Each structure stands twice: as C-alpha cells, then as structure tokens.
PDB file of C-alpha atoms in Angstrom:
ATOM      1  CA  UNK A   1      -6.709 -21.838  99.670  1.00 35.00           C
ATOM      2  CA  UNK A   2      -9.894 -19.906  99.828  1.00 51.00           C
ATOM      3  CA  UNK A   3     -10.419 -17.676 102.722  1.00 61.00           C
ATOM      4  CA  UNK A   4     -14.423 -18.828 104.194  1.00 59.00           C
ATOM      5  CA  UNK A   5     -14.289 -15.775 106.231  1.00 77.00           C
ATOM      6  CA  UNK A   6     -15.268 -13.635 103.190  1.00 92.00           C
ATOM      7  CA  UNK A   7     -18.757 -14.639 103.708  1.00 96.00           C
ATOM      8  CA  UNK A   8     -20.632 -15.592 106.424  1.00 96.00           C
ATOM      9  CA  UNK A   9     -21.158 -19.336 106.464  1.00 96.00           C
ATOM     10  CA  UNK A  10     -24.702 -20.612 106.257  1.00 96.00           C
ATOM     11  CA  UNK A  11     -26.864 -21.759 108.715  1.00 95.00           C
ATOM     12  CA  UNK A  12     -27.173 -25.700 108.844  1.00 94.00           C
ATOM     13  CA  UNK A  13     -30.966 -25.124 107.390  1.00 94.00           C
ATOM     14  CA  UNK A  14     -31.267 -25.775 103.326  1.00 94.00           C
ATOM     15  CA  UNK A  15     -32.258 -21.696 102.841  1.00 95.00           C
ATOM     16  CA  UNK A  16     -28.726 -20.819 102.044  1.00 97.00           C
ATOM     17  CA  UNK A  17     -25.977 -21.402  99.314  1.00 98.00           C
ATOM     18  CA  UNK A  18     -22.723 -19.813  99.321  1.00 98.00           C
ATOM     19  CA  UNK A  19     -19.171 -20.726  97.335  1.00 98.00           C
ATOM     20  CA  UNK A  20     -17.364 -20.777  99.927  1.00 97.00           C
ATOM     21  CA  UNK A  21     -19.474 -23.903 101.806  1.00 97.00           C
ATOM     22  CA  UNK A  22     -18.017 -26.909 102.288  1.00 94.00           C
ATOM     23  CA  UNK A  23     -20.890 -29.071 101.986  1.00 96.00           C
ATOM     24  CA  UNK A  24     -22.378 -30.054  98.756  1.00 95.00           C
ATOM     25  CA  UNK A  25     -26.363 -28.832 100.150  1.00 95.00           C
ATOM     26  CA  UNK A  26     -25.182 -25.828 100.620  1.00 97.00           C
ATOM     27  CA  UNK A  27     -22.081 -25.187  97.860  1.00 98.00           C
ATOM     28  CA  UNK A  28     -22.618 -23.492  94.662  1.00 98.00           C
ATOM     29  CA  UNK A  29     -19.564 -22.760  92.445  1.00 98.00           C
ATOM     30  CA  UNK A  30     -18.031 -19.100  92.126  1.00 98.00           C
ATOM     31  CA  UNK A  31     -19.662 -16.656  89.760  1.00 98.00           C
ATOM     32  CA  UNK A  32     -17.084 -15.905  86.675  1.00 96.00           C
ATOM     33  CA  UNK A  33     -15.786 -12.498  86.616  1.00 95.00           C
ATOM     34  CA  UNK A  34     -14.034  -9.856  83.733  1.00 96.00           C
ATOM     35  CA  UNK A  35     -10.548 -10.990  84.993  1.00 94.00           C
ATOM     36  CA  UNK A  36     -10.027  -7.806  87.395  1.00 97.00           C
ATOM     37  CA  UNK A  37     -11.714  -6.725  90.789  1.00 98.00           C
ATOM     38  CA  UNK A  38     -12.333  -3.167  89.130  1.00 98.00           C
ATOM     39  CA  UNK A  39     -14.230  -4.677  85.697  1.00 98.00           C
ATOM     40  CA  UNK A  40     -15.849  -7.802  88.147  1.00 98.00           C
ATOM     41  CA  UNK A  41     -17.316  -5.080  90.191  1.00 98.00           C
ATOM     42  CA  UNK A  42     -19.089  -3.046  87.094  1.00 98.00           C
ATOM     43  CA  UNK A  43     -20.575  -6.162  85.841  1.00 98.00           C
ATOM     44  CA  UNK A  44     -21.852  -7.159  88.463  1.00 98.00           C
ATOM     45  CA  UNK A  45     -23.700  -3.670  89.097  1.00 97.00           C
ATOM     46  CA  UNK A  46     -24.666  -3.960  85.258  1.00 97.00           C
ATOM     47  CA  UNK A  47     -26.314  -7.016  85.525  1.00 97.00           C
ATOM     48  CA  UNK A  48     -28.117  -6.148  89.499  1.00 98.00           C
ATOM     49  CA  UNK A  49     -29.221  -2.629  87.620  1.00 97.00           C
ATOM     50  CA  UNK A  50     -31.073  -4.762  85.210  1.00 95.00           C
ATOM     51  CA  UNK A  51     -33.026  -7.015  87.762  1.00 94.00           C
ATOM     52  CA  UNK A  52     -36.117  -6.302  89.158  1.00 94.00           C
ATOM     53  CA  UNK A  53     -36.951  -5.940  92.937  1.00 95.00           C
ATOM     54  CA  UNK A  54     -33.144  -5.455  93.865  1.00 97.00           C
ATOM     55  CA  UNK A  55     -32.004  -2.848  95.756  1.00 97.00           C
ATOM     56  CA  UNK A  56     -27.670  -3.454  96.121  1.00 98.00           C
ATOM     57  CA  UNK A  57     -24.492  -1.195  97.261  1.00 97.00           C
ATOM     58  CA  UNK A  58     -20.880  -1.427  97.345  1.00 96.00           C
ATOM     59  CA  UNK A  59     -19.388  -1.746 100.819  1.00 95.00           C
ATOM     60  CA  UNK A  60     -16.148  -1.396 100.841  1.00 93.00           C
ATOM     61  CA  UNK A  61     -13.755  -2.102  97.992  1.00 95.00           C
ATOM     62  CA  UNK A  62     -14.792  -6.045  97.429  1.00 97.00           C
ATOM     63  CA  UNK A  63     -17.898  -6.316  98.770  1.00 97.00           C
ATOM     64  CA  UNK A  64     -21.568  -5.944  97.037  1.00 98.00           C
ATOM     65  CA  UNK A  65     -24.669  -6.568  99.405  1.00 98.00           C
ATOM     66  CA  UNK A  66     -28.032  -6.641  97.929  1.00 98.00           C
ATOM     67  CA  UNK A  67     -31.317  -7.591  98.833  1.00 98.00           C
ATOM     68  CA  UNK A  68     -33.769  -9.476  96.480  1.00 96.00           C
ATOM     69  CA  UNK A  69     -37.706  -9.384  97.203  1.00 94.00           C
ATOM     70  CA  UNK A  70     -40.020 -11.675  95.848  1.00 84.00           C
ATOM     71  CA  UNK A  71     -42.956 -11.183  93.497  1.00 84.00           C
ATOM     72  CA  UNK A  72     -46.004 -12.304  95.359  1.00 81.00           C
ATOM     73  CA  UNK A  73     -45.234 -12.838  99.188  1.00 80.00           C
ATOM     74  CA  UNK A  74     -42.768  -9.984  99.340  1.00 85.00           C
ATOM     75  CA  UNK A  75     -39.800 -12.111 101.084  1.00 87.00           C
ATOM     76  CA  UNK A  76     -36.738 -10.633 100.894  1.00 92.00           C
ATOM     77  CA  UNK A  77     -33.469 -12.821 100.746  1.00 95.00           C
ATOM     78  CA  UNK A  78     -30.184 -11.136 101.707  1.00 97.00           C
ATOM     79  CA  UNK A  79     -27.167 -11.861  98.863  1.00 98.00           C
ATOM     80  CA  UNK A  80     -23.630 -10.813  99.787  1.00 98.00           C
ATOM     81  CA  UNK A  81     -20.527 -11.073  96.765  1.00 98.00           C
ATOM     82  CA  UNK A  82     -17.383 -10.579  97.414  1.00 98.00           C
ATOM     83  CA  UNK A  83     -15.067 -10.115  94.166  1.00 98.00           C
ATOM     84  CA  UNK A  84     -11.381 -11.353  94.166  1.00 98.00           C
ATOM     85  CA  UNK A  85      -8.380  -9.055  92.814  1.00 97.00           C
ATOM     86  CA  UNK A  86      -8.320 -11.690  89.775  1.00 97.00           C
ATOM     87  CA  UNK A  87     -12.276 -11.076  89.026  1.00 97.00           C
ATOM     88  CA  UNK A  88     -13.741 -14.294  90.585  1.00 98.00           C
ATOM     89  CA  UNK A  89     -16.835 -13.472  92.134  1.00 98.00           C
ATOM     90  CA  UNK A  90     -17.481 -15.674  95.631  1.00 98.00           C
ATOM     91  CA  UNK A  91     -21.451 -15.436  96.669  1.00 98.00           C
ATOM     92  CA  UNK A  92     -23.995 -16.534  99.087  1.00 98.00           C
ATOM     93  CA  UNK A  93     -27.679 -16.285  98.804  1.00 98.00           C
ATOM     94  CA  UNK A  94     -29.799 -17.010 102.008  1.00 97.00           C
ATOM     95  CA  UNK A  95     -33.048 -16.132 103.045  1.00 94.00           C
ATOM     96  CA  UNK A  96     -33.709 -13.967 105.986  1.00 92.00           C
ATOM     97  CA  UNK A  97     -37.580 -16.008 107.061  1.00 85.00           C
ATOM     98  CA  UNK A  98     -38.161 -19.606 107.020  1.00 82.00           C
ATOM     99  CA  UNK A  99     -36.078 -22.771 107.008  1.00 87.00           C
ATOM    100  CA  UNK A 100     -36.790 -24.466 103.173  1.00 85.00           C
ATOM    101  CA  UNK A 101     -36.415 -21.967 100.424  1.00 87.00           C
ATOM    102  CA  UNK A 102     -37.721 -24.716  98.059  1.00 86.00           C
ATOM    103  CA  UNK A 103     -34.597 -24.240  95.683  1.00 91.00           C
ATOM    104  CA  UNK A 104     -35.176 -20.160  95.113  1.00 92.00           C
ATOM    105  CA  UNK A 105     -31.396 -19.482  96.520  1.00 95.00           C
ATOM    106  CA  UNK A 106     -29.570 -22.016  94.394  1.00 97.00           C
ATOM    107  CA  UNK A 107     -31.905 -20.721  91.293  1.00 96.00           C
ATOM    108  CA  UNK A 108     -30.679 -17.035  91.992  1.00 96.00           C
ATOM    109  CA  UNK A 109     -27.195 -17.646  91.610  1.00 98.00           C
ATOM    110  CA  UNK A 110     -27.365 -19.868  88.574  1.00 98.00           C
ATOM    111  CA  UNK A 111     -29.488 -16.863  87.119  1.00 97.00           C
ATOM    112  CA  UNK A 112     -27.042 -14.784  88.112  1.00 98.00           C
ATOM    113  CA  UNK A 113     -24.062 -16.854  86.093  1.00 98.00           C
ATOM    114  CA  UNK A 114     -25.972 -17.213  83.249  1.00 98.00           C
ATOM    115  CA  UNK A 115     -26.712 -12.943  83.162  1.00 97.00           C
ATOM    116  CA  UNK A 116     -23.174 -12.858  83.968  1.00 98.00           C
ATOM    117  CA  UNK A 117     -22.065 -15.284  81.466  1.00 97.00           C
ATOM    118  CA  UNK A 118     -23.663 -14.049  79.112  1.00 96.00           C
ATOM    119  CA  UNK A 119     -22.157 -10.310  79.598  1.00 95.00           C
ATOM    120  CA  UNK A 120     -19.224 -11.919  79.239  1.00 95.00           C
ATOM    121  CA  UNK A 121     -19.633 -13.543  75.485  1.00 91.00           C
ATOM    122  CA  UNK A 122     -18.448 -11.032  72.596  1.00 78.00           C
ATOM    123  CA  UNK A 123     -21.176  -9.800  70.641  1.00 70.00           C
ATOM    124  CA  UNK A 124     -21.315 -11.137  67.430  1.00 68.00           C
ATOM    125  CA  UNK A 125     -19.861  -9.053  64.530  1.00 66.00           C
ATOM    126  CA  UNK A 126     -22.255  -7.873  61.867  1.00 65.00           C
ATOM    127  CA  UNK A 127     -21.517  -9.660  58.286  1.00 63.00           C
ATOM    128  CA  UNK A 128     -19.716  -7.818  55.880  1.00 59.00           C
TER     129      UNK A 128
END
C-alpha cells in the first residue's frame, strides 16, 4: 500500500502530476531508482546537476525539492521526490501560476525517466 501522504496531492486543476494520484489526469508512474534510498538519491542529484534552470536540495533523508524555471516566460514549477528505502522514486510536478500547464508537467517527469533510465543502462564494453 503506498502511503499518498509522501506528497502533497494535487489540486483538482490539470497543472499537476504526481505518482501517488489516484486519478488517471493527474497519475504518472514512479521514477525507477538504483535499488537503494542511498544510490536513488545520488542519481537523482546526478541527473538534476545536469539540467538547466534547476536549482534542488535534499530535505531530510528522502526528500529532494527542486524548482524548474522555464526558458522564455520565466515560470517556475515546484517538483518534490521522495525516494523509497528500496530505490523507487515517487514524484509530483505542479506548477505554482496558472490552471493548464499545456502538458509541460507530465513532459518533465517522462524526461526525467528517460535521463534516469538511461543512467541506469550499463555502458557498453569496448570490443576486444
């Protein structure tokens, strides 16, 4: 049973998606972790390090907030993870102005599992 008060829940308006929603407009699936909290947690910071226009930190043990701005208008949407002892990574994406995000939260966290995913994949061994 997952706990939904890891996350905040999202607001009834389409800006938000979170893994722990029980609605489909609003649920995205978990983000895939390195099979521990400790290794989850450094991937994670890997792969935020490497975007651009995100400022993140670790609050408390299990818990990454960051904050993504946009290129051209400058919004900023508010991201919260929250990484399991096993490595799974639970997420929500929502922005802070407007009610329609056009899609932009739902993109962000299936860019995110693909960066994450593809951490994840053993690089290829050079041929002998």
């Amino acid at each position: 049973m997952t706990d939904t008060r890891l996350l905040a829940p999202c607001p009834s308006s389409p800006n938000c998606v979170s893994s722990l929603a029980d609605d489909d407009r609003h649920r995205v699936a978990p983000l895939p972790g390195a099979g521990n909290r400790a290794d989850s947690l450094a991937l994670l910071d890997a792969v935020l390090e490497d975007w651009p226009r995100v400022s993140h930190r670790a609050v408390g043990p299990a818990r990454v907030e960051a904050r993504f701005t946009t290129r051209v208008l400058r919004f900023v949407d508010d991201v919260t993870f929250y990484v399991h002892e096993d490595g799974v990574i639970e997420v929500r994406s929502a922005s802070r102005l407007g009610y329609w995000d056009l899609g932009a939260n739902r993109r962000r966290v299936e860019d995110l599992r693909q960066a994450l995913e593809e951490r994840l994949q053993p690089s290829p061994r050079p041929a002998s």
